[in-house]
Short mmCIF file of C-alpha atoms in Angstrom, two decimals:
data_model
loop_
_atom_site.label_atom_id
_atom_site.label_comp_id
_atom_site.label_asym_id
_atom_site.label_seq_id
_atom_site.Cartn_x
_atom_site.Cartn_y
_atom_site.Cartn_z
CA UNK A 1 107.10 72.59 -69.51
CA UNK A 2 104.41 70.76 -67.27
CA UNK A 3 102.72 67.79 -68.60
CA UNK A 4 99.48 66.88 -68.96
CA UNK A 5 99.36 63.09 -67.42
CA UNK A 6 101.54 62.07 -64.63
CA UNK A 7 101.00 58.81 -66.63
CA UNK A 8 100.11 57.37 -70.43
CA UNK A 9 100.44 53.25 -70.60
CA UNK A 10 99.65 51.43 -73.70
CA UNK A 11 98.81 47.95 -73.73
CA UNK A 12 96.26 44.92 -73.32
CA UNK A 13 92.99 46.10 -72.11
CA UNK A 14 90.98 42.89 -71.28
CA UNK A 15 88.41 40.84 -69.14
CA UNK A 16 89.44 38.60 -66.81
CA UNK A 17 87.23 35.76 -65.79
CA UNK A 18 88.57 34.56 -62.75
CA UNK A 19 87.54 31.00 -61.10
CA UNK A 20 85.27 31.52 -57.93
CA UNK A 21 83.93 27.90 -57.13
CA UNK A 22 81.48 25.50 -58.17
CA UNK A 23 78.25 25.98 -59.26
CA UNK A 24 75.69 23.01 -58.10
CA UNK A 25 76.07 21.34 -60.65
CA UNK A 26 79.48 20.39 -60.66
CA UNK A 27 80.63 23.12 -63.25
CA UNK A 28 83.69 25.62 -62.52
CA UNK A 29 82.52 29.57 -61.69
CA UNK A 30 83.96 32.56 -63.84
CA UNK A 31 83.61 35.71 -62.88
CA UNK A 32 84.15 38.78 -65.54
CA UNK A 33 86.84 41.37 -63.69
CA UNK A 34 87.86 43.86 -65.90
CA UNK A 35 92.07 44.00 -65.68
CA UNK A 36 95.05 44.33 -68.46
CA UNK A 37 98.30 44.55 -66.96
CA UNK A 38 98.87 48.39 -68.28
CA UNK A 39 95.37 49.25 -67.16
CA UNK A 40 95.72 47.78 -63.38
CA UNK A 41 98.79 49.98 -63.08
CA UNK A 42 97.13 53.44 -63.58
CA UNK A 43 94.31 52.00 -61.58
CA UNK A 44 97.05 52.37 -58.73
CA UNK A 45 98.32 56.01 -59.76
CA UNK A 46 94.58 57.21 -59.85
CA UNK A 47 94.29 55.98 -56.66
CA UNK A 48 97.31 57.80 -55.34
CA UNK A 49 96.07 60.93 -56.68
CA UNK A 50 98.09 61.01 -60.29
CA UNK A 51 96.35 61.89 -63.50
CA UNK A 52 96.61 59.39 -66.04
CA UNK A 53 95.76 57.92 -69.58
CA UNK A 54 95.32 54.69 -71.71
CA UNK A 55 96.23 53.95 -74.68
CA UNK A 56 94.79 50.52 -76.18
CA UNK A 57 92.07 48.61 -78.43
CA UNK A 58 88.60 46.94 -77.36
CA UNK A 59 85.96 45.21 -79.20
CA UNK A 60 82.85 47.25 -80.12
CA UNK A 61 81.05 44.78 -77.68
CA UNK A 62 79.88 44.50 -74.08
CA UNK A 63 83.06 43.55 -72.85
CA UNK A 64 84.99 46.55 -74.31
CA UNK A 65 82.04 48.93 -72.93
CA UNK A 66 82.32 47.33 -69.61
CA UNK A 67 85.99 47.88 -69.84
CA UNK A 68 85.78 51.68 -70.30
CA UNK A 69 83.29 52.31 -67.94
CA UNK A 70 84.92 50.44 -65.67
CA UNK A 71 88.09 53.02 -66.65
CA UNK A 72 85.74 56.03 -66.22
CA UNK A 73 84.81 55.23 -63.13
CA UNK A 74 88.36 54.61 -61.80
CA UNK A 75 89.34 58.72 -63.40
CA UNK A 76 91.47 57.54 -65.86
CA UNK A 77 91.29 59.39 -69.57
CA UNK A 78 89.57 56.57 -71.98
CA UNK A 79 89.76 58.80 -75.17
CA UNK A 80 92.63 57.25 -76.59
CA UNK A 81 90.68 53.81 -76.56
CA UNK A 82 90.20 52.85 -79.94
CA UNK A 83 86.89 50.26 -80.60
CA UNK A 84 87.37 47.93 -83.36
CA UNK A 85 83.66 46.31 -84.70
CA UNK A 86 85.69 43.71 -86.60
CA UNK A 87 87.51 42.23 -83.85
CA UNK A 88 86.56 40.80 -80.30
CA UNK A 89 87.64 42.60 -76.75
CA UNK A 90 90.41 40.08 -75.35
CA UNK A 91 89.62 37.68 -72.64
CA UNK A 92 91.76 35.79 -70.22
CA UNK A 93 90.10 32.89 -68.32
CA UNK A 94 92.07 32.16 -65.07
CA UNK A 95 92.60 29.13 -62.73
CA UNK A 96 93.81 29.97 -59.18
CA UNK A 97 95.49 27.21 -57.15
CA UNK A 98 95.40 26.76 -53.63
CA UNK A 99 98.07 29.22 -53.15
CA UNK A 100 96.48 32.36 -54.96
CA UNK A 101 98.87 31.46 -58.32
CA UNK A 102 97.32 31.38 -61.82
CA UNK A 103 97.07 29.54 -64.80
CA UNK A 104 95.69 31.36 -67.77
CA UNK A 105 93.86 30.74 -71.10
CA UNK A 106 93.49 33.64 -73.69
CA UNK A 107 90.70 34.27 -75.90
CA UNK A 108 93.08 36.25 -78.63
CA UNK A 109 93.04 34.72 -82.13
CA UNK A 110 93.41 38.26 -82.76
CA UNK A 111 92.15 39.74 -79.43
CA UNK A 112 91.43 43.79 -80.20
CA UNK A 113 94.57 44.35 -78.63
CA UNK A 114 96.76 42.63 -81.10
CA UNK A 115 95.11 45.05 -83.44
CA UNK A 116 96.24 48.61 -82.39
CA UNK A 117 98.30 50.42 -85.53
CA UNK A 118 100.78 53.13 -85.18
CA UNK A 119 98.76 54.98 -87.23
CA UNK A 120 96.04 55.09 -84.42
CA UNK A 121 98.49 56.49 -82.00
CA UNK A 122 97.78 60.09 -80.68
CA UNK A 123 101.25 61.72 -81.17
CA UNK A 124 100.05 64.35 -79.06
CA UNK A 125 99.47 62.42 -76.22
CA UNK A 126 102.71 60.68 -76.10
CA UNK A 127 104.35 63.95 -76.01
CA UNK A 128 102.17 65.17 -72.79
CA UNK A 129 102.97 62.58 -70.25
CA UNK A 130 106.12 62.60 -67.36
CA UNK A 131 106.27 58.54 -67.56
CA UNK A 132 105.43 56.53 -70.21
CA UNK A 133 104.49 52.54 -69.27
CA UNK A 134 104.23 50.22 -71.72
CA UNK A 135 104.73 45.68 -71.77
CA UNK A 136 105.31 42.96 -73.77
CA UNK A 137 101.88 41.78 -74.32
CA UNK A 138 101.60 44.34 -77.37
CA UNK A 139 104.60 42.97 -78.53
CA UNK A 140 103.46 39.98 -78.78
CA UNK A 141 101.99 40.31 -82.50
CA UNK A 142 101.64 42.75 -85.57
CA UNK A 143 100.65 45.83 -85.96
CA UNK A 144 100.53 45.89 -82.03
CA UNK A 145 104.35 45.43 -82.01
CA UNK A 146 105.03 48.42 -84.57
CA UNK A 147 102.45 50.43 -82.90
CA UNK A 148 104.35 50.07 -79.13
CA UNK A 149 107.93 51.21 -80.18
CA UNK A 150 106.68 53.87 -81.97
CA UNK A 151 104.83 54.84 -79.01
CA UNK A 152 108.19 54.64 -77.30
CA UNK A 153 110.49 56.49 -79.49
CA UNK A 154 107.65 59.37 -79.66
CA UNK A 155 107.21 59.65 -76.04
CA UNK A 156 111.13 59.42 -74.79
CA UNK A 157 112.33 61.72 -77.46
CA UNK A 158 109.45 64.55 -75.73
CA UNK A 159 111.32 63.66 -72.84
CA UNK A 160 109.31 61.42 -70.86
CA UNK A 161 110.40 58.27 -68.40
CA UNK A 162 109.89 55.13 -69.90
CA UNK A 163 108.83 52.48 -67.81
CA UNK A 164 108.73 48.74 -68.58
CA UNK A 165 107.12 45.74 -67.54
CA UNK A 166 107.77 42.38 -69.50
CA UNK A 167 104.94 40.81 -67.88
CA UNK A 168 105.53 37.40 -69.43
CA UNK A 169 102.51 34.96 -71.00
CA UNK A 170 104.17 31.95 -72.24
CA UNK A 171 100.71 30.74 -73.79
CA UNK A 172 100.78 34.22 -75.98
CA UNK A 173 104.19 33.21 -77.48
CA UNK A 174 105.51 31.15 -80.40
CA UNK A 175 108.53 30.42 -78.23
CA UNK A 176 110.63 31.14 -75.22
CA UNK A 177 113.25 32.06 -77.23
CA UNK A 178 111.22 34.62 -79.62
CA UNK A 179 109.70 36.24 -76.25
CA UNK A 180 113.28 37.02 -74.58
CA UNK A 181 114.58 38.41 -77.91
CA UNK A 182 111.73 40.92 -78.44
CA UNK A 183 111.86 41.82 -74.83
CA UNK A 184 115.45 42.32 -74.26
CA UNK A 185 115.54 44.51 -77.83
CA UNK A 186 112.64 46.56 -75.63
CA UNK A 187 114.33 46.47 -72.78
CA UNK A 188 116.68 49.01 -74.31
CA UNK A 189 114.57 52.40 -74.77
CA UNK A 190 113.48 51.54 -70.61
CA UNK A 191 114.19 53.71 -67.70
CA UNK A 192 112.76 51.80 -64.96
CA UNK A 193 112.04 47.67 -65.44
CA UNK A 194 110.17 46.08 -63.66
CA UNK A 195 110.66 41.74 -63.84
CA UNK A 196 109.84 38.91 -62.12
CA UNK A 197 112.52 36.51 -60.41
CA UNK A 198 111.67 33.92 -62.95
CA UNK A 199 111.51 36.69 -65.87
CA UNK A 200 114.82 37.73 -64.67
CA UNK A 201 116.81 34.66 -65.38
CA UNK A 202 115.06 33.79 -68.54
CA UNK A 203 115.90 37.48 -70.09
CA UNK A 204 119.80 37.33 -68.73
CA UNK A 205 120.76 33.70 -69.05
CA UNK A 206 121.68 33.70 -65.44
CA UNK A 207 121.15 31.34 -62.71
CA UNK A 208 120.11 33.79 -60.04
CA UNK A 209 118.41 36.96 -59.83
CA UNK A 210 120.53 38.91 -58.53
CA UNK A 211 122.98 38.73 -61.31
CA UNK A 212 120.60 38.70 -64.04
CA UNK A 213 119.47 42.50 -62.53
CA UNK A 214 123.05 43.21 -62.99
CA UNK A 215 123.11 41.56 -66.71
CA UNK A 216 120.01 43.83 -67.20
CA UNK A 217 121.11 47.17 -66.46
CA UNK A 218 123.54 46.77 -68.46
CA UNK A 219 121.07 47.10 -71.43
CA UNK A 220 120.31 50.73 -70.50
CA UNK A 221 117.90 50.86 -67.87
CA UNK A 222 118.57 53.17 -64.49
CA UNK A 223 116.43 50.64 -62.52
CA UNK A 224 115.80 47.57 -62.01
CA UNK A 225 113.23 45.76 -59.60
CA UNK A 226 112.58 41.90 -59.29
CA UNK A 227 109.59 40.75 -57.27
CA UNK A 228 109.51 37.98 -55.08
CA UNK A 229 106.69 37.20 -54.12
CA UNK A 230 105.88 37.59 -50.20
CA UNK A 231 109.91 38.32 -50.03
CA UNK A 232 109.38 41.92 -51.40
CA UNK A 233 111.41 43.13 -54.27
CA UNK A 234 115.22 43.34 -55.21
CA UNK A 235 116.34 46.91 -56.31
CA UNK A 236 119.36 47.34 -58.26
CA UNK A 237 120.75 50.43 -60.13
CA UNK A 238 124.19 52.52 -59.98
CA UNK A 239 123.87 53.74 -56.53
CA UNK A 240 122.73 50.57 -54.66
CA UNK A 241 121.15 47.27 -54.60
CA UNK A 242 119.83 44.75 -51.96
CA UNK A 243 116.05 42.96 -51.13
CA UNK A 244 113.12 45.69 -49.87
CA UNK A 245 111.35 42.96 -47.62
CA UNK A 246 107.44 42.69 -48.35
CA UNK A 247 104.64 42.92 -46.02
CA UNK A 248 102.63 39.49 -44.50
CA UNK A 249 99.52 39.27 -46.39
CA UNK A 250 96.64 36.34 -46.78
CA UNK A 251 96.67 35.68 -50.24
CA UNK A 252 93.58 35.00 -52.33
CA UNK A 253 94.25 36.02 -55.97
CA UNK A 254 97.81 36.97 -56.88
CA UNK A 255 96.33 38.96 -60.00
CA UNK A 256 97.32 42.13 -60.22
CA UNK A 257 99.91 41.81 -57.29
CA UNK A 258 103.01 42.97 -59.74
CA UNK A 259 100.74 45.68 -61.63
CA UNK A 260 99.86 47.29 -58.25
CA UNK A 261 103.33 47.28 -57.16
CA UNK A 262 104.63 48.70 -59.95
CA UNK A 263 101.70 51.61 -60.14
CA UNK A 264 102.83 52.21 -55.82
CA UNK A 265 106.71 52.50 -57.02
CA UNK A 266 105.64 54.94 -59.68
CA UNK A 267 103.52 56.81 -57.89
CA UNK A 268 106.02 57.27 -54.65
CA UNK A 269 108.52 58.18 -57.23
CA UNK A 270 106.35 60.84 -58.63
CA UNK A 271 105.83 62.03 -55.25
CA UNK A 272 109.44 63.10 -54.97
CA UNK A 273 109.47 65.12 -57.79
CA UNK A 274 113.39 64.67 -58.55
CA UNK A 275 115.20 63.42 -61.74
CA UNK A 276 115.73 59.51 -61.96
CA UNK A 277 119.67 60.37 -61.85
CA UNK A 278 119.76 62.62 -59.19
CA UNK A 279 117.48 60.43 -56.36
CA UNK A 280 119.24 58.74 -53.47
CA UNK A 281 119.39 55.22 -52.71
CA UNK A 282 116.84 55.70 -49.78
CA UNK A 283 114.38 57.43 -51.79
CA UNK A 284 114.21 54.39 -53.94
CA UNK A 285 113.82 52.03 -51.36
CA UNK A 286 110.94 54.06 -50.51
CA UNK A 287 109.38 53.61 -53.67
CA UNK A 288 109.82 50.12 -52.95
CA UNK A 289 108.29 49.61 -49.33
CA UNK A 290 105.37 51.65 -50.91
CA UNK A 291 104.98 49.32 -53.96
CA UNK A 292 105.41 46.54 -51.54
CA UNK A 293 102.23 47.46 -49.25
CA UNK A 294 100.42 48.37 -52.74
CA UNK A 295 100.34 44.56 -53.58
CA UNK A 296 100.10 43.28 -50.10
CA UNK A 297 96.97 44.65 -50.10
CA UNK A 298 95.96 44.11 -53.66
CA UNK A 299 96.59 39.91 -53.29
CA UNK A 300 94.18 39.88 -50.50
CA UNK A 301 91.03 40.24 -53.27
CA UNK A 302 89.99 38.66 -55.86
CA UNK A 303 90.23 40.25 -59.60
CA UNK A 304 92.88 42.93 -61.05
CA UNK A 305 91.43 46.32 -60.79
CA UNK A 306 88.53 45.62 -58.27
CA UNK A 307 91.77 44.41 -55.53
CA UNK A 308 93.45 47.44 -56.05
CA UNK A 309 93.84 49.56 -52.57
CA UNK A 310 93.61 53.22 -52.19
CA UNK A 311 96.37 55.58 -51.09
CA UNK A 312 94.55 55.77 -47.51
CA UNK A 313 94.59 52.01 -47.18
CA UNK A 314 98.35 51.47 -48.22
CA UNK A 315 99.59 54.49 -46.11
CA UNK A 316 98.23 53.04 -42.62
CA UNK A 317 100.29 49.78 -43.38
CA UNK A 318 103.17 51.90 -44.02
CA UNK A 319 103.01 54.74 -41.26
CA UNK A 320 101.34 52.78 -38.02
#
């Protein structure tokens, strides 16, 4: 039976106020971009072309109107949003060093997106979607937490692909420890994972990355990809393994570089049509060198979704 979305994320649906200078004063420049981890990824499918939904919580303020409008505009389906008038749209103020990396501080004692129940979930929606995307930020905290794997459960027993991105905030924990246990018990309803290097080793235990991918699909998961930064991306599942090398790029904002990756993998993989289990190793690495462009572009602007490339602008780095 065809589905109705190519892809349905839940998650943290927030404002980003990333640094931009100084004023004249002396005083450090914010500027609002709207961004969310699971909201920059289908940012990057609607660009390629794939419909797609969002599930989440806002405010009933201007942020959490911005945010949707901002969603409109980008042709992803905002009527699973839920807005909350007794809680505040989350906000993430972020510090970029000289190097494009971040440091962040959340505005989330609760941020809306903590609040989501599984009784707001649209049941129907979970079942109408080919991949289902999901992270660890609504893990995080209660009823968010409840609300995710149940989101989960519904959508892979209708048959859908789960996809996974841990998308670590240390600040958003109680403890290391705490984060990798929640995360590796999600870990287990995944299809496709996507980590970090330094994610990698703190989920496995191990001392290098490629063996903690190994340690990782052993959880359940067909695929596993670690960024790298400028490197590119390791790929490991059952029928192969090794580094996808990443494109040059002049970095100014790393935010958003992993989402947009991820949302170019997904995308190239939807392209193909084909059964996780029955695609070669060369199709993957496909997936890869497209993800890889995505966020090669993406790092070289400011902001989550305002960096994010379209399908045009990734395919001439790919095919020229």
């Amino acid at each position: 039976m065809a589905k109705k979305f190519d892809i349905v994320a839940l998650g943290e649906i927030l404002i980003d106020f990333t640094e931009t200078g100084i004023s004249e004063n002396g005083m450090r420049l914010f500027e609002q971009n709207p961004g969310g981890a699971p909201a920059n990824l289908l940012v990057t499918a609607s660009h390629m072309g794939y419909k797609t939904a969002i599930i989440g919580k806002t405010g009933s303020d201007m942020h959490g109107s911005f945010l949707k409008k901002t969603l409109e505009e980008e042709n992803i389906c905002t009527d699973y949003i839920v807005e909350d008038n007794t809680v505040f749209t989350t906000l993430a103020f972020v510090a970029l060093g000289e190097n494009g990396e971040r440091q962040f501080s959340f505005a989330r004692k609760p941020g809306a997106d903590t609040c989501l129940s599984a009784e707001e979930l649209n049941k129907d929606l979970l079942k109408d979607c080919k991949i289902f995307h999901f992270g660890s930020l609504s893990l995080t905290d209660e009823p968010a937490e409840s609300a995710t794997i149940e989101a989960v459960k519904t959508a892979k027993e209708a048959g859908a692909i789960i996809s996974f991105d841990p998308n670590y905030r240390e600040p958003l924990w109680n403890s290391v420890k705490d984060a990798a246990e929640t995360i590796n018990n999600a870990i287990q309803y995944a299809d496709l994972v996507k980590v970090s290097d330094e994610e990698s080793i703190m989920l496995s235990g191990e001392k290098d990355y490629k063996k903690a991918a190994l340690k990782l699909l052993q959880k359940g998961p067909y695929i596993i990809a670690v960024t790298l930064g400028e490197e590119g991306v390791y790929l490991a599942c059952n029928k192969g393994n090794g580094v996808i090398p990443g494109f040059k790029a002049d970095v100014k904002d790393t935010t958003g570089a992993g989402d947009s990756f991820w949302g170019g993998f997904l995308s190239r993989y939807l392209g193909y049509k084909e059964d996780i289990e029955s695609m070669e190793w060369d199709k993957w690495k496909t997936c890869a060198r497209y993800g890889n462009a995505t966020a090669s572009l993406c790092v070289q602007k400011r902001g989550g979704i305002p960096a994010i490339p379209g399908r045009r602008d990734v395919e001439s780095i790919l095919y020229t």
